[in-house]
Coordinates of N, CA and C in Angstrom, one line a residue:
M1 N 88.2 87.2 120.4 CA 89.4 88.0 120.1 C 88.5 89.0 119.6
S2 N 88.5 90.3 119.8 CA 88.0 91.8 118.9 C 88.9 91.9 117.7
A3 N 88.3 92.9 117.1 CA 88.6 93.1 116.1 C 89.6 94.5 116.3
M4 N 90.4 94.4 115.0 CA 92.0 95.6 115.7 C 91.5 96.7 115.8
N5 N 91.8 97.5 116.8 CA 91.4 99.5 117.0 C 92.8 99.8 116.9
T6 N 92.4 101.3 117.1 CA 93.2 102.0 116.0 C 94.9 101.4 116.3
A7 N 94.3 101.8 117.9 CA 96.3 101.4 118.3 C 96.8 100.4 117.5
D8 N 96.0 99.4 118.2 CA 96.5 97.7 117.4 C 97.5 98.1 115.5
L9 N 96.2 98.6 114.6 CA 96.6 99.0 113.4 C 97.7 99.9 113.2
A10 N 97.8 101.2 113.9 CA 99.0 102.0 113.7 C 99.7 101.6 114.0
H11 N 99.9 100.5 115.2 CA 101.5 99.4 115.6 C 102.0 98.9 114.2
A12 N 100.7 98.0 114.0 CA 101.2 97.1 113.2 C 102.0 98.0 111.5
A13 N 101.3 99.0 111.4 CA 101.7 99.7 110.2 C 103.1 100.6 110.2
S14 N 103.5 101.1 111.5 CA 104.6 101.7 111.9 C 105.4 101.3 113.4
A15 N 105.3 100.1 113.0 CA 106.1 99.7 114.5 C 107.1 100.4 114.5
K16 N 108.1 100.7 113.5 CA 109.4 101.3 113.7 C 109.2 102.8 112.9
A17 N 108.3 103.7 113.7 CA 108.5 105.2 112.8 C 109.4 105.3 111.9
A18 N 110.9 105.1 112.3 CA 111.6 105.8 111.8 C 111.9 106.0 110.1
S19 N 111.0 104.2 109.6 CA 110.6 104.6 108.3 C 110.3 104.1 107.8
P20 N 109.0 104.5 106.5 CA 107.8 104.0 106.1 C 107.9 102.8 106.0
K21 N 107.4 102.2 105.7 CA 105.9 100.7 105.5 C 105.8 100.8 104.0
H22 N 105.9 99.0 103.9 CA 105.4 98.9 102.7 C 104.0 97.9 103.0
I23 N 102.9 98.3 102.9 CA 101.7 97.7 102.9 C 101.5 97.2 101.3
L24 N 101.4 95.9 101.3 CA 100.4 95.3 100.7 C 98.9 95.0 100.6
L25 N 98.0 96.1 100.1 CA 96.7 95.4 99.9 C 95.6 95.0 99.4
V26 N 95.4 93.4 99.7 CA 95.0 93.0 98.3 C 93.1 92.8 98.5
E27 N 93.0 93.8 97.6 CA 91.2 94.1 97.5 C 91.0 93.8 96.3
D28 N 89.4 94.0 95.5 CA 89.6 93.8 94.3 C 87.9 94.6 94.3
N29 N 87.4 95.1 95.3 CA 86.9 95.9 94.7 C 87.5 97.7 95.5
P30 N 87.1 97.8 94.3 CA 88.0 99.6 93.5 C 87.8 100.9 94.7
D31 N 86.3 100.6 94.5 CA 86.2 101.8 96.1 C 86.3 101.4 97.4
D32 N 87.1 100.2 97.9 CA 87.4 99.7 99.4 C 89.2 100.5 98.8
V33 N 89.5 100.0 97.2 CA 90.9 100.6 97.3 C 91.2 101.8 97.4
E34 N 90.5 102.9 96.5 CA 90.1 104.3 96.8 C 89.9 104.8 97.7
L35 N 89.4 104.0 98.7 CA 89.0 104.6 100.2 C 90.4 104.5 100.9
T36 N 90.8 103.6 100.6 CA 92.3 103.2 101.4 C 93.4 103.8 100.6
R37 N 93.6 104.7 99.3 CA 94.2 105.6 99.3 C 93.8 106.9 99.9
I38 N 92.8 107.1 99.3 CA 92.4 108.3 100.2 C 92.4 108.4 101.5
A39 N 92.4 107.8 102.9 CA 92.7 107.8 104.1 C 94.2 107.9 104.0
F40 N 95.0 107.1 103.1 CA 96.5 107.6 103.5 C 97.0 108.6 103.3
Q41 N 96.0 109.2 102.3 CA 96.4 110.6 101.7 C 96.2 111.6 102.9
E42 N 95.4 111.4 103.1 CA 94.2 112.2 104.1 C 95.3 112.0 105.4
A43 N 95.5 110.9 106.1 CA 96.5 110.9 106.9 C 98.1 111.4 107.2
G44 N 98.5 111.5 105.6 CA 99.7 112.7 105.6 C 100.6 111.5 106.3
S45 N 100.0 109.8 105.4 CA 100.8 108.5 105.8 C 101.9 108.2 104.8
P46 N 103.0 108.4 105.3 CA 104.4 108.4 104.9 C 104.4 106.9 104.2
H47 N 103.8 105.8 104.4 CA 103.6 104.1 104.3 C 103.4 103.8 102.3
R48 N 104.3 103.2 101.7 CA 104.1 102.8 100.5 C 102.9 101.5 100.7
L49 N 102.0 101.8 99.4 CA 101.0 100.8 99.6 C 101.3 100.5 98.0
S50 N 100.6 99.3 98.1 CA 101.0 98.3 97.1 C 99.5 97.5 96.4
V51 N 98.8 97.9 94.9 CA 97.8 96.9 95.6 C 97.8 95.9 94.1
V52 N 97.0 94.6 94.9 CA 96.5 94.2 94.1 C 95.1 93.5 94.0
T53 N 94.3 92.9 93.2 CA 93.6 92.4 93.0 C 92.8 90.8 93.0
D54 N 93.8 90.3 93.5 CA 92.6 88.8 93.5 C 93.9 87.6 94.3
G55 N 93.5 87.3 94.8 CA 94.7 86.0 95.8 C 95.3 84.9 95.0
A56 N 95.3 85.4 93.8 CA 96.4 85.2 92.9 C 97.7 85.4 92.9
E57 N 97.5 86.3 92.1 CA 98.3 87.6 92.2 C 98.8 88.2 93.6
A58 N 98.4 88.1 94.3 CA 98.8 88.2 96.2 C 99.7 87.2 96.3
L59 N 99.8 86.1 95.8 CA 100.5 85.2 95.7 C 101.9 85.8 95.0
D60 N 101.5 85.6 93.6 CA 102.6 86.0 92.7 C 103.2 87.2 93.4
F61 N 102.9 88.3 93.8 CA 103.6 89.4 94.5 C 104.1 89.3 95.5
L62 N 104.0 88.1 96.7 CA 104.8 87.8 97.7 C 105.9 87.1 96.9
M63 N 105.5 86.5 96.0 CA 106.6 84.9 95.6 C 107.8 85.6 94.5
A64 N 107.6 87.2 94.6 CA 107.8 87.4 92.7 C 108.6 86.6 92.0
R65 N 106.6 86.2 91.5 CA 106.9 85.8 90.1 C 105.6 85.7 90.0
G66 N 105.5 85.0 88.4 CA 104.9 85.4 87.3 C 104.8 87.2 86.8
R67 N 104.0 88.3 86.9 CA 104.3 89.4 86.4 C 104.8 90.1 87.6
H68 N 105.1 89.7 88.7 CA 105.8 90.2 89.4 C 107.5 89.7 90.0
A69 N 108.0 88.8 89.1 CA 109.1 88.0 88.7 C 110.4 89.5 88.4
G70 N 111.1 89.3 89.6 CA 112.3 90.5 89.6 C 111.7 91.6 89.7
R71 N 110.6 92.4 90.1 CA 109.6 93.5 91.0 C 111.0 94.3 91.4
E72 N 111.1 95.5 91.5 CA 112.0 96.1 92.2 C 111.8 96.2 94.1
G73 N 112.9 96.0 94.5 CA 112.7 95.8 95.5 C 111.8 94.3 96.0
A74 N 111.8 93.1 95.5 CA 111.1 91.7 96.2 C 111.4 91.7 97.7
A75 N 111.9 92.3 98.5 CA 111.7 91.8 99.9 C 110.2 92.1 100.1
H76 N 109.9 91.1 101.0 CA 107.9 91.1 101.2 C 107.7 92.6 102.1
P77 N 106.4 92.4 101.7 CA 105.9 94.4 102.3 C 106.1 93.9 103.9
D78 N 105.6 95.1 105.0 CA 105.8 95.2 106.1 C 104.6 94.6 106.7
L79 N 103.8 94.8 105.7 CA 102.2 94.6 106.5 C 101.6 94.5 105.3
V80 N 100.0 93.2 105.5 CA 99.2 92.5 105.0 C 97.5 92.9 104.4
L81 N 97.0 93.6 104.3 CA 96.1 93.8 104.1 C 95.1 92.9 103.4
L82 N 94.4 91.9 103.5 CA 93.8 90.9 103.0 C 92.4 90.9 103.0
D83 N 91.7 91.1 101.9 CA 90.1 90.4 101.9 C 90.0 89.6 102.1
L84 N 88.9 89.5 102.8 CA 88.5 88.2 102.8 C 88.2 87.0 101.4
N85 N 86.8 87.9 100.8 CA 86.5 87.7 99.4 C 87.2 87.9 98.6
L86 N 87.8 87.2 97.8 CA 88.8 87.6 96.4 C 88.9 86.6 95.8
P87 N 88.4 86.7 94.1 CA 88.4 85.9 93.1 C 89.5 85.3 93.1
K88 N 89.5 84.4 92.3 CA 90.6 83.0 91.8 C 90.8 82.1 92.8
L89 N 91.4 82.9 94.5 CA 91.7 82.5 95.4 C 91.4 83.5 96.5
D90 N 90.7 82.7 97.7 CA 90.6 83.8 98.5 C 91.2 83.2 99.6
G91 N 90.3 84.7 100.7 CA 91.8 85.0 101.8 C 92.4 83.8 102.6
R92 N 90.9 83.0 102.5 CA 91.7 82.0 103.3 C 92.5 81.4 102.7
E93 N 92.4 80.9 101.3 CA 93.3 80.5 100.7 C 95.3 80.8 100.4
V94 N 95.2 82.3 100.5 CA 95.7 83.3 100.4 C 97.1 83.1 102.0
L95 N 96.1 83.7 102.7 CA 96.1 83.1 104.3 C 97.0 81.8 104.4
H96 N 96.3 80.9 104.4 CA 97.3 79.2 104.3 C 98.2 79.5 103.9
A97 N 98.5 79.7 102.2 CA 99.7 79.9 101.6 C 100.9 80.6 102.0
I98 N 100.5 81.8 102.4 CA 101.1 82.5 103.4 C 101.7 82.0 104.6
R99 N 101.2 81.4 105.6 CA 101.2 80.9 106.5 C 102.2 79.4 106.5
G100 N 102.0 79.1 105.4 CA 102.3 77.5 104.7 C 104.1 77.8 104.2
H101 N 104.5 78.6 103.8 CA 106.0 78.9 103.3 C 106.7 79.8 104.3
P102 N 108.0 78.9 104.5 CA 109.3 79.6 105.4 C 109.4 81.4 104.9
A103 N 109.1 81.6 103.6 CA 109.7 83.5 103.8 C 109.0 83.8 104.0
T104 N 107.8 84.0 104.6 CA 106.4 84.6 104.5 C 105.8 84.4 105.6
R105 N 106.1 83.2 106.4 CA 105.4 82.8 107.5 C 105.2 83.9 108.2
S106 N 105.9 84.1 108.7 CA 105.9 85.5 109.8 C 105.2 86.7 109.4
L107 N 104.8 86.6 108.1 CA 104.7 88.3 107.7 C 103.2 88.8 108.5
P108 N 103.4 89.9 108.9 CA 102.0 90.0 109.6 C 100.8 90.4 108.4
V109 N 99.6 89.6 109.2 CA 98.7 90.1 108.1 C 97.4 90.0 108.7
V110 N 97.0 91.3 108.4 CA 95.9 91.7 109.2 C 94.1 91.4 107.7
M111 N 93.5 91.2 108.2 CA 92.0 90.4 107.3 C 90.9 91.4 107.3
L112 N 90.7 91.4 106.1 CA 89.5 93.0 105.8 C 87.9 91.8 105.4
T113 N 87.2 91.7 106.9 CA 86.1 90.9 106.2 C 85.1 91.5 106.7
T114 N 83.6 91.5 106.2 CA 82.1 92.1 106.4 C 81.4 91.4 107.6
S115 N 82.1 90.2 108.2 CA 81.4 89.8 109.5 C 82.1 89.8 110.4
A116 N 81.0 89.8 111.6 CA 81.6 90.1 112.8 C 81.5 88.3 113.9
E117 N 80.6 87.6 112.9 CA 80.3 86.2 113.8 C 81.6 85.7 114.1
P118 N 81.4 85.6 115.5 CA 82.6 84.9 116.2 C 83.2 83.6 115.6
G119 N 82.0 83.1 115.2 CA 83.1 81.9 114.5 C 83.6 81.8 113.1
D120 N 83.5 82.9 112.4 CA 83.9 83.5 111.4 C 85.6 84.1 111.8
V121 N 85.4 85.1 112.5 CA 86.5 85.7 113.2 C 87.6 84.7 114.0
D122 N 87.2 83.6 114.5 CA 87.8 82.8 115.3 C 88.4 81.6 114.8
A123 N 87.9 81.8 113.3 CA 88.6 80.8 112.2 C 89.5 81.3 111.3
L124 N 89.5 82.3 111.3 CA 90.7 83.7 110.8 C 91.9 83.5 111.8
Y125 N 91.4 83.3 112.8 CA 92.7 83.5 113.8 C 93.3 82.5 113.5
A126 N 92.5 81.1 113.4 CA 92.5 79.7 113.6 C 93.9 79.7 112.0
L127 N 93.8 80.5 111.5 CA 94.3 79.8 109.8 C 95.8 81.0 110.3
G128 N 95.2 82.0 111.5 CA 97.0 83.2 111.5 C 96.8 83.8 110.8
A129 N 95.6 84.9 111.2 CA 95.2 85.9 110.9 C 96.3 86.4 112.1
N130 N 96.7 87.5 112.1 CA 97.2 88.6 113.3 C 96.2 89.3 113.6
S131 N 95.4 89.9 112.8 CA 94.2 90.6 113.3 C 93.3 90.6 112.4
Y132 N 91.9 91.6 112.4 CA 91.1 91.5 111.5 C 89.9 93.2 112.1
I133 N 89.9 93.5 109.8 CA 89.5 94.9 110.0 C 87.8 94.6 109.7
Q134 N 87.0 94.8 110.4 CA 84.9 94.8 110.0 C 85.0 95.9 109.2
K135 N 84.8 95.0 107.4 CA 84.3 96.4 107.0 C 82.4 96.0 106.4
P136 N 81.8 97.6 106.7 CA 83.0 98.5 105.9 C 83.5 99.5 106.8
V137 N 84.3 100.2 107.0 CA 85.4 101.3 107.3 C 84.7 101.9 107.8
E138 N 84.8 103.2 108.4 CA 84.0 104.3 108.8 C 85.2 105.6 108.7
F139 N 85.4 106.1 107.1 CA 86.3 106.6 106.6 C 87.1 107.5 107.4
E140 N 86.0 108.1 108.8 CA 87.1 109.0 109.6 C 87.5 108.0 110.9
R141 N 87.5 106.6 111.0 CA 88.2 106.3 111.6 C 89.5 105.5 111.4
F142 N 88.9 105.0 110.0 CA 90.0 104.2 108.9 C 91.0 105.6 109.3
V143 N 91.2 106.6 108.4 CA 92.1 107.6 108.5 C 92.9 108.0 109.9
E144 N 92.1 107.4 111.2 CA 92.9 108.2 111.8 C 93.8 106.7 112.2
V145 N 93.7 105.3 111.9 CA 93.8 104.5 112.0 C 95.7 104.2 111.1
V146 N 95.4 104.4 109.9 CA 96.2 104.7 108.8 C 97.2 105.7 109.6
R147 N 97.1 107.3 110.1 CA 98.0 108.0 111.4 C 99.3 107.2 111.7

């Protein structure tokens, strides 16, 4: 299995191009968050980006609990971009919880990882990841993907 290419992510983020999608970015590195925001702006993306910075908050957001209880539009995002190495709960644990809950089981999840080792990538797919993006992402390529 290989890394998600530009067409795959574009399709995942905008399967129904008629309406903007809600994307949840789970990323603890502020520079990567900013890069993602800039890429969305540069691409003129209509998609809405929500950001949480650790695995526990990601699950609170998805389950509308804790500080996210009663959040407006408690519907699930259309896509989750999930960093593998996170504080509190790592990306594997978050992915396992997402796949283990009936309300989030079918939610598309793209893992963000620095590893390209086949064993690591296979493990992510075995846990239920839909795809992965290897970091660091070239900015120009990422802008194309967001488009």
